[in-house]
Coordinates of C-alpha atoms and ligand atoms in Angstrom, one line a residue:
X3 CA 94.2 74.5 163.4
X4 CA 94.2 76.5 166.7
X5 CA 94.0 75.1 170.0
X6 CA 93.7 77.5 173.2
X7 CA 96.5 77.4 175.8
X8 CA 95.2 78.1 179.3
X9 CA 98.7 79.8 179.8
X10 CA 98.4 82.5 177.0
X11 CA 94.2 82.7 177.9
X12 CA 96.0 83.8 181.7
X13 CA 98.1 86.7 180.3
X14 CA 97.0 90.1 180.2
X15 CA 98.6 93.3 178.0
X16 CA 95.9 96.0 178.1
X17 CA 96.0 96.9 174.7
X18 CA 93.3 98.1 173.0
X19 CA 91.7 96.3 170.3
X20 CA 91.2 97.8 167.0
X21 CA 87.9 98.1 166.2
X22 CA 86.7 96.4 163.0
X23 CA 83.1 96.2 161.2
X24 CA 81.6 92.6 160.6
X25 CA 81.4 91.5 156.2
X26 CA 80.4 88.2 155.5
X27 CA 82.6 86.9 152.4
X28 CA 80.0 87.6 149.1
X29 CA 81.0 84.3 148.2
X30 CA 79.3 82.7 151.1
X31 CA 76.5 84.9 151.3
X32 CA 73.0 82.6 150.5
X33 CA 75.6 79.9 149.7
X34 CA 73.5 77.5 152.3
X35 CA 70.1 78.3 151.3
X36 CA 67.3 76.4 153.1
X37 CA 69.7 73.9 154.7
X38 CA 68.5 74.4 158.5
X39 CA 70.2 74.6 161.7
X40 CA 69.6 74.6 165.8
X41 CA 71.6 76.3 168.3
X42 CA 71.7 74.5 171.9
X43 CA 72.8 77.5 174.5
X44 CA 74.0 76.8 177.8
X45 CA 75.1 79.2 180.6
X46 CA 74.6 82.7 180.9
X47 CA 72.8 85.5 179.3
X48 CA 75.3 86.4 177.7
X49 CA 76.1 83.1 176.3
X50 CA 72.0 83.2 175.0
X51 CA 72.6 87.3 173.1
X52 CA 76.0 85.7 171.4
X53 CA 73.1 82.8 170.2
X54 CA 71.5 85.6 168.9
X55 CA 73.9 86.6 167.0
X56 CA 75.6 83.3 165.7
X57 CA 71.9 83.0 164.5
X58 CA 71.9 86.1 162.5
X59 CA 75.2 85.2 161.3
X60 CA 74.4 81.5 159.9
X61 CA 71.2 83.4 158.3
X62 CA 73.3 85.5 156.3
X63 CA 74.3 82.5 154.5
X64 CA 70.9 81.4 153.9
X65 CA 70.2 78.7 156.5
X66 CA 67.2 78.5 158.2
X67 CA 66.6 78.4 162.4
X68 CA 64.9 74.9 163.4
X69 CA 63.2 73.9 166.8
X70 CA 63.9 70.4 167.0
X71 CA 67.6 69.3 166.5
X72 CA 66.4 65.8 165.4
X73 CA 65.5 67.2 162.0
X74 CA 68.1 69.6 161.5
X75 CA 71.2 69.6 158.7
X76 CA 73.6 71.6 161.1
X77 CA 73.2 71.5 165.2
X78 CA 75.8 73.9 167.5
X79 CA 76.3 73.8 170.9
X80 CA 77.2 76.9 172.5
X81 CA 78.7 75.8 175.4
X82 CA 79.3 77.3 179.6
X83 CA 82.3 75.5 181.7
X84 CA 80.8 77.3 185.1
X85 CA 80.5 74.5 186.6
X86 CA 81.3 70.5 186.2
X87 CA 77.8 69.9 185.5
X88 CA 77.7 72.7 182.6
X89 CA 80.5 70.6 180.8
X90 CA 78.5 67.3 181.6
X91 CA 75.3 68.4 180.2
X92 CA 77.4 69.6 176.9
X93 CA 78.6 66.5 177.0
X94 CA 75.5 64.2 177.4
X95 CA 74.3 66.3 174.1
X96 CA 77.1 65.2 172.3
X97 CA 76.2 61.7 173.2
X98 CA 72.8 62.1 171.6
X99 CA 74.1 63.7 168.7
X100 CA 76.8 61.1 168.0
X101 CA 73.7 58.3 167.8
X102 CA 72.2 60.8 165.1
X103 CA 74.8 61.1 162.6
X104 CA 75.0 57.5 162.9
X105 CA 71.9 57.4 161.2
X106 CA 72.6 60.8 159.4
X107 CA 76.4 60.8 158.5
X108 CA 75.9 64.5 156.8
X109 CA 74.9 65.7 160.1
X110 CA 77.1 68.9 161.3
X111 CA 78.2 68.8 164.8
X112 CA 79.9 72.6 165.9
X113 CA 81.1 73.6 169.3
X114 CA 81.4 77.1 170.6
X115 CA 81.5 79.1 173.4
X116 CA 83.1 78.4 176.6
X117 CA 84.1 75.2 176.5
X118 CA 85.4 75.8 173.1
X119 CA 88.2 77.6 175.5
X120 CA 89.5 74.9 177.5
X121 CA 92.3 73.0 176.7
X122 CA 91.6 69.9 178.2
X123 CA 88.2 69.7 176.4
X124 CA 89.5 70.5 172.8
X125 CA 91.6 67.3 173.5
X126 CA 89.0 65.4 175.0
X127 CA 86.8 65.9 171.3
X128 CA 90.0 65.2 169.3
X129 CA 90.4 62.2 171.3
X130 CA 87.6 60.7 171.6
X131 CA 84.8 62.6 169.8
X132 CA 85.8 62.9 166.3
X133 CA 82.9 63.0 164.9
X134 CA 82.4 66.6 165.9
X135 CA 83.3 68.8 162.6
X136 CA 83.8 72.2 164.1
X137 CA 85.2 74.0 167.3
X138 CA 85.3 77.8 167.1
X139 CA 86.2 80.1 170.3
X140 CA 84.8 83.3 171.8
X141 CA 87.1 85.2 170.6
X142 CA 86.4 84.6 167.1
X143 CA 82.5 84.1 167.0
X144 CA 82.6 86.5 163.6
X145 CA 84.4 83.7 162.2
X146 CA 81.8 80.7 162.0
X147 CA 80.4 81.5 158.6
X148 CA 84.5 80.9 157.4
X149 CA 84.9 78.0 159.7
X150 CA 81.4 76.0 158.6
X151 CA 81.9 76.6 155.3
X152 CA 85.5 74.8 155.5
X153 CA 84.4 72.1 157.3
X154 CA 81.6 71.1 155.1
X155 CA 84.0 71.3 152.1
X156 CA 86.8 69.6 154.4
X157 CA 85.0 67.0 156.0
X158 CA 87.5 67.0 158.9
X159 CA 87.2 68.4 162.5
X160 CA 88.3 72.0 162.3
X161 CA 89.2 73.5 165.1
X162 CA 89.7 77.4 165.4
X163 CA 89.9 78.6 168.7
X164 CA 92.1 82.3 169.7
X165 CA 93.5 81.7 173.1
X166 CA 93.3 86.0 173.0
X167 CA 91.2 88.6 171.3
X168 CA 92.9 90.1 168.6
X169 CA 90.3 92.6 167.4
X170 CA 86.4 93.4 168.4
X171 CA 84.3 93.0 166.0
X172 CA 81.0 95.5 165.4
X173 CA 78.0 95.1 163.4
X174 CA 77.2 91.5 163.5
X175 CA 74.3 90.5 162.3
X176 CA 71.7 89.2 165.0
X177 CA 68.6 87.9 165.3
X178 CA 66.6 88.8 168.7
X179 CA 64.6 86.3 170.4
X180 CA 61.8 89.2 171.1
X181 CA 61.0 92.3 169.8
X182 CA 60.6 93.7 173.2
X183 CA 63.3 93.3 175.5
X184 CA 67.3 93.5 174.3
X185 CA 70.5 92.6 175.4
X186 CA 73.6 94.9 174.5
X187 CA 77.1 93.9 175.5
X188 CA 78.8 96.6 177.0
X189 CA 81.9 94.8 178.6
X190 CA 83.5 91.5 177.5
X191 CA 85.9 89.4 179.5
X192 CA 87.1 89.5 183.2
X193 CA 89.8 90.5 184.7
X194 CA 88.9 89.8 188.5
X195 CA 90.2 86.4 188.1
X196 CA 88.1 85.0 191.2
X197 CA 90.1 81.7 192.2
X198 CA 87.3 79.6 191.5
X199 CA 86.3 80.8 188.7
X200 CA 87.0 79.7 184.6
X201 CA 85.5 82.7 183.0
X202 CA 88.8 85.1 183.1
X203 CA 90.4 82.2 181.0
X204 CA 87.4 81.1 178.6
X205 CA 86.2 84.9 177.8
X206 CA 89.6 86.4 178.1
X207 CA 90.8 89.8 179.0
X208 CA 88.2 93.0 179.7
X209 CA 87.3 94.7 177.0
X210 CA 84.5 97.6 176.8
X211 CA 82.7 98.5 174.0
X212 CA 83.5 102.0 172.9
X213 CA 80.6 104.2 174.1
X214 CA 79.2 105.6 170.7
X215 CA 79.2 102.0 169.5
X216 CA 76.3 101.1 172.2
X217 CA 74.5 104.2 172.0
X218 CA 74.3 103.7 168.4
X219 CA 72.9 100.2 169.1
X220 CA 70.6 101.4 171.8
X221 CA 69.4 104.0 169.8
X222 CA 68.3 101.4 166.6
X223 CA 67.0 99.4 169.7
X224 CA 64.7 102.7 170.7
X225 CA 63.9 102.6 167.0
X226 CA 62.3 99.6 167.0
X227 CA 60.1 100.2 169.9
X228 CA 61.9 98.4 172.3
X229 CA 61.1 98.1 176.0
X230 CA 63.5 97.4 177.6
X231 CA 67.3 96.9 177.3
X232 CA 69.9 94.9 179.1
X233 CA 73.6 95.7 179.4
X234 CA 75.8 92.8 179.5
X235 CA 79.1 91.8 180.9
X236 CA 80.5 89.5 183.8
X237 CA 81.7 92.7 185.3
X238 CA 79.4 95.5 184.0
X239 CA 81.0 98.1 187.0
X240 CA 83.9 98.1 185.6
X241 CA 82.5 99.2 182.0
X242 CA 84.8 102.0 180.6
X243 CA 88.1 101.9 182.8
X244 CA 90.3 100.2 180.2
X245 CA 89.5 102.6 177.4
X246 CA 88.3 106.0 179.2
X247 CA 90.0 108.3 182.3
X248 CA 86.1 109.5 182.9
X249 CA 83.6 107.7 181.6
X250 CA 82.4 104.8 183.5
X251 CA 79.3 102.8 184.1
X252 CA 77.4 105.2 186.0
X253 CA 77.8 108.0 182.9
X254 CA 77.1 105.2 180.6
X255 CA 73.9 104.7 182.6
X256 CA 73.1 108.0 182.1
X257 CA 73.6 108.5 178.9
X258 CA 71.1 105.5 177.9
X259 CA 68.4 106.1 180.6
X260 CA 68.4 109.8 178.4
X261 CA 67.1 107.6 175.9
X262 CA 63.5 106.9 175.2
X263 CA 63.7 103.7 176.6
X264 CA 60.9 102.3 179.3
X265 CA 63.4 99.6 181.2
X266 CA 66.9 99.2 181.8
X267 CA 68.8 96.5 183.2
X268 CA 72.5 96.0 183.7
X269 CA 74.3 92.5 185.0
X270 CA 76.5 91.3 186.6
X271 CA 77.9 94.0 189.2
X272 CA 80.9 93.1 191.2
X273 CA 80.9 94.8 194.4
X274 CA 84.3 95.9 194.5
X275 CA 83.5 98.6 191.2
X276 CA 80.4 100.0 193.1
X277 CA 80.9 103.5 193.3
X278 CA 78.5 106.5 195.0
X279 CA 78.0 107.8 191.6
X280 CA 76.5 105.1 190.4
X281 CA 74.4 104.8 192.7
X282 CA 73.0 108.5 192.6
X283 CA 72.3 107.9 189.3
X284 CA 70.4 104.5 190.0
X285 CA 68.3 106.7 192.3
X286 CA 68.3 109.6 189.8
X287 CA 66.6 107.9 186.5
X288 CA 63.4 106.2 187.5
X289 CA 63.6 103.7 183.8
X290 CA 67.0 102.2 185.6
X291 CA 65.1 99.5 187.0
X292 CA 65.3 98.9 191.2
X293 CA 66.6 95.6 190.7
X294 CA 70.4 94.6 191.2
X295 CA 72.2 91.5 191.5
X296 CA 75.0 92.0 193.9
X297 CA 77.0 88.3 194.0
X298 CA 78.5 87.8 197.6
X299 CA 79.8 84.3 197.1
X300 CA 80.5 83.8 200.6
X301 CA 79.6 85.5 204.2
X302 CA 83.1 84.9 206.0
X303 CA 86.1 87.2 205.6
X304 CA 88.2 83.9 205.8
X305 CA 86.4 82.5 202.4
X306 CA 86.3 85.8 200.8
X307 CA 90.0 86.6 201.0
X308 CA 90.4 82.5 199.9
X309 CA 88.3 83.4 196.5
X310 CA 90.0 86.5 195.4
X311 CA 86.6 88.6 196.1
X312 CA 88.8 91.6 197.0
X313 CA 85.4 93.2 199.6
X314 CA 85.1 92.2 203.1
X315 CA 81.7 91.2 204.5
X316 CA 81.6 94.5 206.2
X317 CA 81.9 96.7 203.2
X318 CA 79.4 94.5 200.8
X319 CA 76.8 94.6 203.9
X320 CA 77.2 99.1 203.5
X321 CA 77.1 98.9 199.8
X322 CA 74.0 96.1 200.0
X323 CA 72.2 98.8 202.5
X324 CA 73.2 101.9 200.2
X325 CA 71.7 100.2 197.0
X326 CA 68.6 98.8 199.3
X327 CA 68.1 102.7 199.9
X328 CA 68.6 104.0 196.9
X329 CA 65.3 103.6 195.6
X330 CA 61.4 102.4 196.8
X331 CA 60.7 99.1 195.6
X332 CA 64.7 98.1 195.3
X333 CA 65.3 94.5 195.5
X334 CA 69.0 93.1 195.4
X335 CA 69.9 89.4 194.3
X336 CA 72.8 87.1 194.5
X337 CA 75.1 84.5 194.1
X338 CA 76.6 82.2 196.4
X339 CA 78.9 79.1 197.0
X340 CA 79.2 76.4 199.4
X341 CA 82.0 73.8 200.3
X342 CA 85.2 75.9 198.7
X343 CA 87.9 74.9 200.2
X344 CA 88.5 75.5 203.4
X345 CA 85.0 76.5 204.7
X346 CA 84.0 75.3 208.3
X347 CA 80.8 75.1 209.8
X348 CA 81.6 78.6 211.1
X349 CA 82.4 80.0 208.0
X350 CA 79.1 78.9 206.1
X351 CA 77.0 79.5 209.5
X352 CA 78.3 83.3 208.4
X353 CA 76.9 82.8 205.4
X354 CA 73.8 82.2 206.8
X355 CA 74.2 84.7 208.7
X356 CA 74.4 87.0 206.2
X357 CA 71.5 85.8 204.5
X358 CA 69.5 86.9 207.2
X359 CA 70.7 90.3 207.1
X360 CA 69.7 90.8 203.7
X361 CA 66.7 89.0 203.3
X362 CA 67.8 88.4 199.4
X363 CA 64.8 88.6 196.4
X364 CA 66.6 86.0 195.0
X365 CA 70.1 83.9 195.0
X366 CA 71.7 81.6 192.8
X367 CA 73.0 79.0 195.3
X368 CA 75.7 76.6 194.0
X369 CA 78.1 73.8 195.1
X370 CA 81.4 74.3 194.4
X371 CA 83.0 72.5 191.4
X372 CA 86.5 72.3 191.0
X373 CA 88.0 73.8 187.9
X374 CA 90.8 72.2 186.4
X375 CA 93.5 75.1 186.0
X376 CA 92.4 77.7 188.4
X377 CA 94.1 78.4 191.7
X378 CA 90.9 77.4 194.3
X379 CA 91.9 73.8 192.9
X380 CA 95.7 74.0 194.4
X381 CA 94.2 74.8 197.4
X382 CA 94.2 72.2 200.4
X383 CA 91.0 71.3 202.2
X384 CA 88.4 70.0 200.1
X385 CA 85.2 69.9 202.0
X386 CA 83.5 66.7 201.0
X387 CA 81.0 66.4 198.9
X388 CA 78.2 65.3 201.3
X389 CA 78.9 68.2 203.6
X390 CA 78.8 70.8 200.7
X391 CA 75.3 68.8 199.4
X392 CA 74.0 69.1 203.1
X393 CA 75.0 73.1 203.2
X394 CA 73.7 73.7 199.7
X395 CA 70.5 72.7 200.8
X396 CA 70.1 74.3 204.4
X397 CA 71.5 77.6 202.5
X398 CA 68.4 77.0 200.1
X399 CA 65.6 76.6 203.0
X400 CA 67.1 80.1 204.1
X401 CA 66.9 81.6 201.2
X402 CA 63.4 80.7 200.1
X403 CA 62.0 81.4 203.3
X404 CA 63.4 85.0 202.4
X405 CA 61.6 84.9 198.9
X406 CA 58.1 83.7 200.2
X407 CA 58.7 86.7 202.8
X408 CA 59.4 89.0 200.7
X409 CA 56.6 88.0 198.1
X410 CA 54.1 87.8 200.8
X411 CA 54.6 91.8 201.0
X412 CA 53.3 92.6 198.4
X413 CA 50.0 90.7 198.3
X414 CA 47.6 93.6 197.4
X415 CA 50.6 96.1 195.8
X416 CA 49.6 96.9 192.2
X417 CA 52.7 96.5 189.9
X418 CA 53.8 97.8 186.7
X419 CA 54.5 94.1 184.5
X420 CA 56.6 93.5 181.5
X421 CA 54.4 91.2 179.3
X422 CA 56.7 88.1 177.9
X423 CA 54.1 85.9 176.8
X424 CA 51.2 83.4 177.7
X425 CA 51.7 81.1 180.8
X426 CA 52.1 77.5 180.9
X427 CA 48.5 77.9 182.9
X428 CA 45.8 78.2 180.9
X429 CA 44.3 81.6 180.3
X430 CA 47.2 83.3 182.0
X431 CA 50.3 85.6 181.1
X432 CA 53.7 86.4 182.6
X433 CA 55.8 88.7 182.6
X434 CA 58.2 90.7 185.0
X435 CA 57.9 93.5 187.9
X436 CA 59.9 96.6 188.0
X437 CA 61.9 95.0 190.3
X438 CA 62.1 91.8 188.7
X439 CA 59.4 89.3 190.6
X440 CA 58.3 87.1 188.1
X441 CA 54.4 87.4 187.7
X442 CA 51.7 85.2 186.7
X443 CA 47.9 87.0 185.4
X444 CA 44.9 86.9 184.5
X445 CA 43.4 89.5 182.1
X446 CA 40.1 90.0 180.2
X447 CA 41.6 92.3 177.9
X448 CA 43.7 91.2 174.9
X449 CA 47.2 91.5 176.0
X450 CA 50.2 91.1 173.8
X451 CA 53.9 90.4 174.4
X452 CA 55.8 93.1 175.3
X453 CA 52.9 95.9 177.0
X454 CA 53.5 96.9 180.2
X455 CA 50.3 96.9 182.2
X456 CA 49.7 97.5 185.9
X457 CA 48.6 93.9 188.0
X458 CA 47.0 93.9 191.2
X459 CA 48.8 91.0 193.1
X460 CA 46.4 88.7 194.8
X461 CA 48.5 85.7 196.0
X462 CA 52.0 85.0 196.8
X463 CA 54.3 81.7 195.9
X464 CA 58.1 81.5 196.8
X465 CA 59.7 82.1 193.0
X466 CA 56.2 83.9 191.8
X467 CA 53.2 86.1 192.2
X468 CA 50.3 85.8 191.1
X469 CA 47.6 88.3 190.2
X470 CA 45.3 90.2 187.5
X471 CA 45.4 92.8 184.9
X472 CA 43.4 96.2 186.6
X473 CA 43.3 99.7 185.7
Ligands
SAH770 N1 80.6 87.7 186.8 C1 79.7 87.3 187.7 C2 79.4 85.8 187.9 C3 79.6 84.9 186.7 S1 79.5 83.2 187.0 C4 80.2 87.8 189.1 O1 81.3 87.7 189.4 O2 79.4 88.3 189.8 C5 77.9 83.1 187.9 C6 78.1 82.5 189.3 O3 78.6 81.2 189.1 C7 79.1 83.2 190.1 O4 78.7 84.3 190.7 C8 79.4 82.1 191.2 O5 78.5 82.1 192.2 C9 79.2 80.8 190.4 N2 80.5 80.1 190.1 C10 81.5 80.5 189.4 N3 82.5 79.6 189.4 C11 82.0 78.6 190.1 C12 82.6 77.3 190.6 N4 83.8 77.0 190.2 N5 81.9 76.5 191.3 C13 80.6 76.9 191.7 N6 80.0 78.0 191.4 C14 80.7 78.9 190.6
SF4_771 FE1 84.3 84.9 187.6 FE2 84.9 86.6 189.5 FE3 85.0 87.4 186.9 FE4 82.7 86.9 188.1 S1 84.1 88.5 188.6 S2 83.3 86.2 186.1 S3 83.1 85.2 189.5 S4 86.3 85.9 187.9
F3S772 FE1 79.2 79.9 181.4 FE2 80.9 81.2 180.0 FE3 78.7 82.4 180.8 S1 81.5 79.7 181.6 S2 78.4 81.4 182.7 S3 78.8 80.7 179.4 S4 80.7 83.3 180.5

């Protein structure tokens, strides 16, 4: 058994990993063949490509990908701790599950991803949800084939999670969930250590992917005829400084927009890596999409310096205005929080204020959760919980008064859309803008997942557009 410590997760050595190719033991290979399994993902995108690639690794073993967890022989939960709510959800599953495998007693119950990383919770499952029969970190996601296996032939709760990397693993099996649009890590972990935040302890120290390793991937991706490709990390900006002197995201971005690819997206940025450089070369290659999400967090100096965001509002507003330049079309996106600690009515009317400077495409507004272990929660000041409700939701009739704004523009535009598949609405598709506005369309041609095919917009909604397929 390993358990993570929240002290040794804090600890940083910059050493670089060895590099290491994934084998799956021949002796498990097709051992499982045709029991099934579902994957529940929660959190971010990068939390739904490592789905991808647990899925490609359980397959490997001969098990089979099911919709419906009801039916299913194994069911994992890859878990996010964001936010309170992200653990409660995970949580409410478990529930559910627990009434199953009293009906089903062979029912396997595994647990990965963040919450896998948190001390308290690996407790909380010994203690008091033992029925579970697997945990398994992020660090050692390569691992799951080794660690189901045991627990099948065990029958007790194993529980494998690193508290640090110890190698990076390459060549992992994965099965996409489209053949037209691709995630690629670039960048693991986070060393920003925002004092909110959980991630620097549950993903664990920065780590970039050597540079020939994601070429090579893009370039198999290129094979395939994929669209578009999206490069992953919580910090992408800082992509390259831990293992190159001068090679950094912006020659990264160079290097695949060379490619013969149509789209390319990149998330999350952190203001504070933004350099000039990448931003001529956002302006320079026309298939680096003119969409960005730039989180702020917070519009006061006083709640910025509190969080550990290491910008002012001053300098994010001349990098926001630089990026809104550097291309026609750009739109920018964000992240914010309300009621950290500390924050007056002054402080968030700053946020507002800031809102209405940049007129955001889109923001991901969210109350602020306390998370046990991270220095925001030593801090004094609480803002209750009503006040931060009431400021969540004046922030959010700000912001999508900005969206319908914004949408309303371009009413009439034609835009080049990213087909993803047939709407809930009958007779319709959707798919995404250049600039990442969600579209909804009519067509009277046959149209297929993953085209790109120019829309004339014809109506305007606050998260949508909608319009139809024309020449
Ligand atoms: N790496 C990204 C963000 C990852 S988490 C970045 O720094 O830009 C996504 C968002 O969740 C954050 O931008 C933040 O707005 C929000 N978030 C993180 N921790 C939170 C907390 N403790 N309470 C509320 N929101 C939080
Ligand atoms: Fe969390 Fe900050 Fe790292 Fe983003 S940059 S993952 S908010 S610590
Ligand atoms: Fe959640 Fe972990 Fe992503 S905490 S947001 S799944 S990095």
């Amino acid at each position: 058994m390993n358990k993570p410590e929240m002290k040794e997760e804090k600890k940083r050595n910059k050493d670089i990993l060895d590099v290491v190719d994934y084998k799956l033991d021949p002796s498990l290979v097709n051992k499982y063949n045709g029991m099934t399994f579902f994957i529940k993902t929660y959190g971010c995108q990068m939390n739904e490509h490592d789905t991808e690639i647990l899925s490609g690794l359980l397959s490997q073993m001969g098990l089979i990908e099911v919709r419906d967890y009801e039916n299913s022989d194994i069911v994992i939960l890859n878990t996010c701790s964001i936010r309170e709510n992200a653990n409660n959800k995970a949580y409410g599953m478990l529930g559910r599950l627990k009434h199953i495998k009293e009906e089903n007693p062979n029912l396997i119950i595994g647990i990965c991803g963040c919450m896998a990383q948190e001390e308290n919770v690996v407790n909380e499952i010994i203690r008091r949800h033992k029925y579970v029969n697997f945990i398994i970190g992020t660090h050692n996601m390569h691992d799951l084939c080794n660690i189901l296996d045991k627990s099948i032939t065990s029958k007790n709760l194993e529980i494998e999670v690193l508290s640090k990397a110890d190698k990076q693993v390459e060549n992992m099996p994965v099965i996409r969930s489209n053949n037209f649009s691709a995630y690629v890590n670039i960048i693991y972990g986070c060393d920003k250590f925002c004092t909110y935040c959980i991630v620097p302890y549950t993903r664990g120290e920065q780590y970039s992917r050597k540079k020939e390793d994601i070429l090579k991937e893009v370039d198999e991706l290129v094979k395939d005829g994929y669209k578009e490709i999206i490069l992953l990390g919580q910090n992408v900006n800082a992509y390259g400084k831990d293992l190159y002197k001068d090679y950094n995201l912006g020659n990264l971005l160079e290097d695949v927009a060379k490619k013969n690819i149509q789209r390319i997206r990149f998330l999350t940025s952190h203001p504070w890596d933004f350099t000039d450089n990448m931003i001529d070369i956002i302006s320079k290659y026309k298939n680096i999409m003119p969409n960005i999400h730039l989180p702020v967090q917070s519009g006061s100096n006083k709640i910025l310096k509190l969080m550990g965001r290491r910008y002012n509002i001053e300098e994010y507003k001349k990098l926001f205005d630089k990026l809104k330049n550097a291309r026609e079309n750009m739109t920018i996106s964000t992240d914010i929080i309300v009621g950290f600690p500390q924050e007056s009515e002054e402080d968030f009317k700053n946020t507002l204020d800031l809102v209405d400077y940049c007129k955001y495409d889109n923001a991901f507004t969210f109350i602020y959760s306390e998370r046990s272990g991270t220095p925001a929660c030593k801090l004094n000041d609480s803002v209750p919980m009503n006040i931060r409700e009431e400021r969540l939701q004046r922030l959010n009739e700000k912001v999508n008064k900005y969206f319908k704004e914004n949408n309303d523009k371009l009413v009439g535009s034609t835009q080049k859309v990213l087909v993803y598949g047939k709407s809930t609405k009958e007779n319709m598709y959707y798919g995404y803008s250049e600039n990442y506005k969600l579209i909804n369309f009519t067509s009277k041609n046959i149209i297929n997942d993953g085209d790109i095919i120019n829309v004339k917009i014809t109506h305007s909604k606050t998260w949508s557009l909608d319009g139809e397929e024309c020449e």
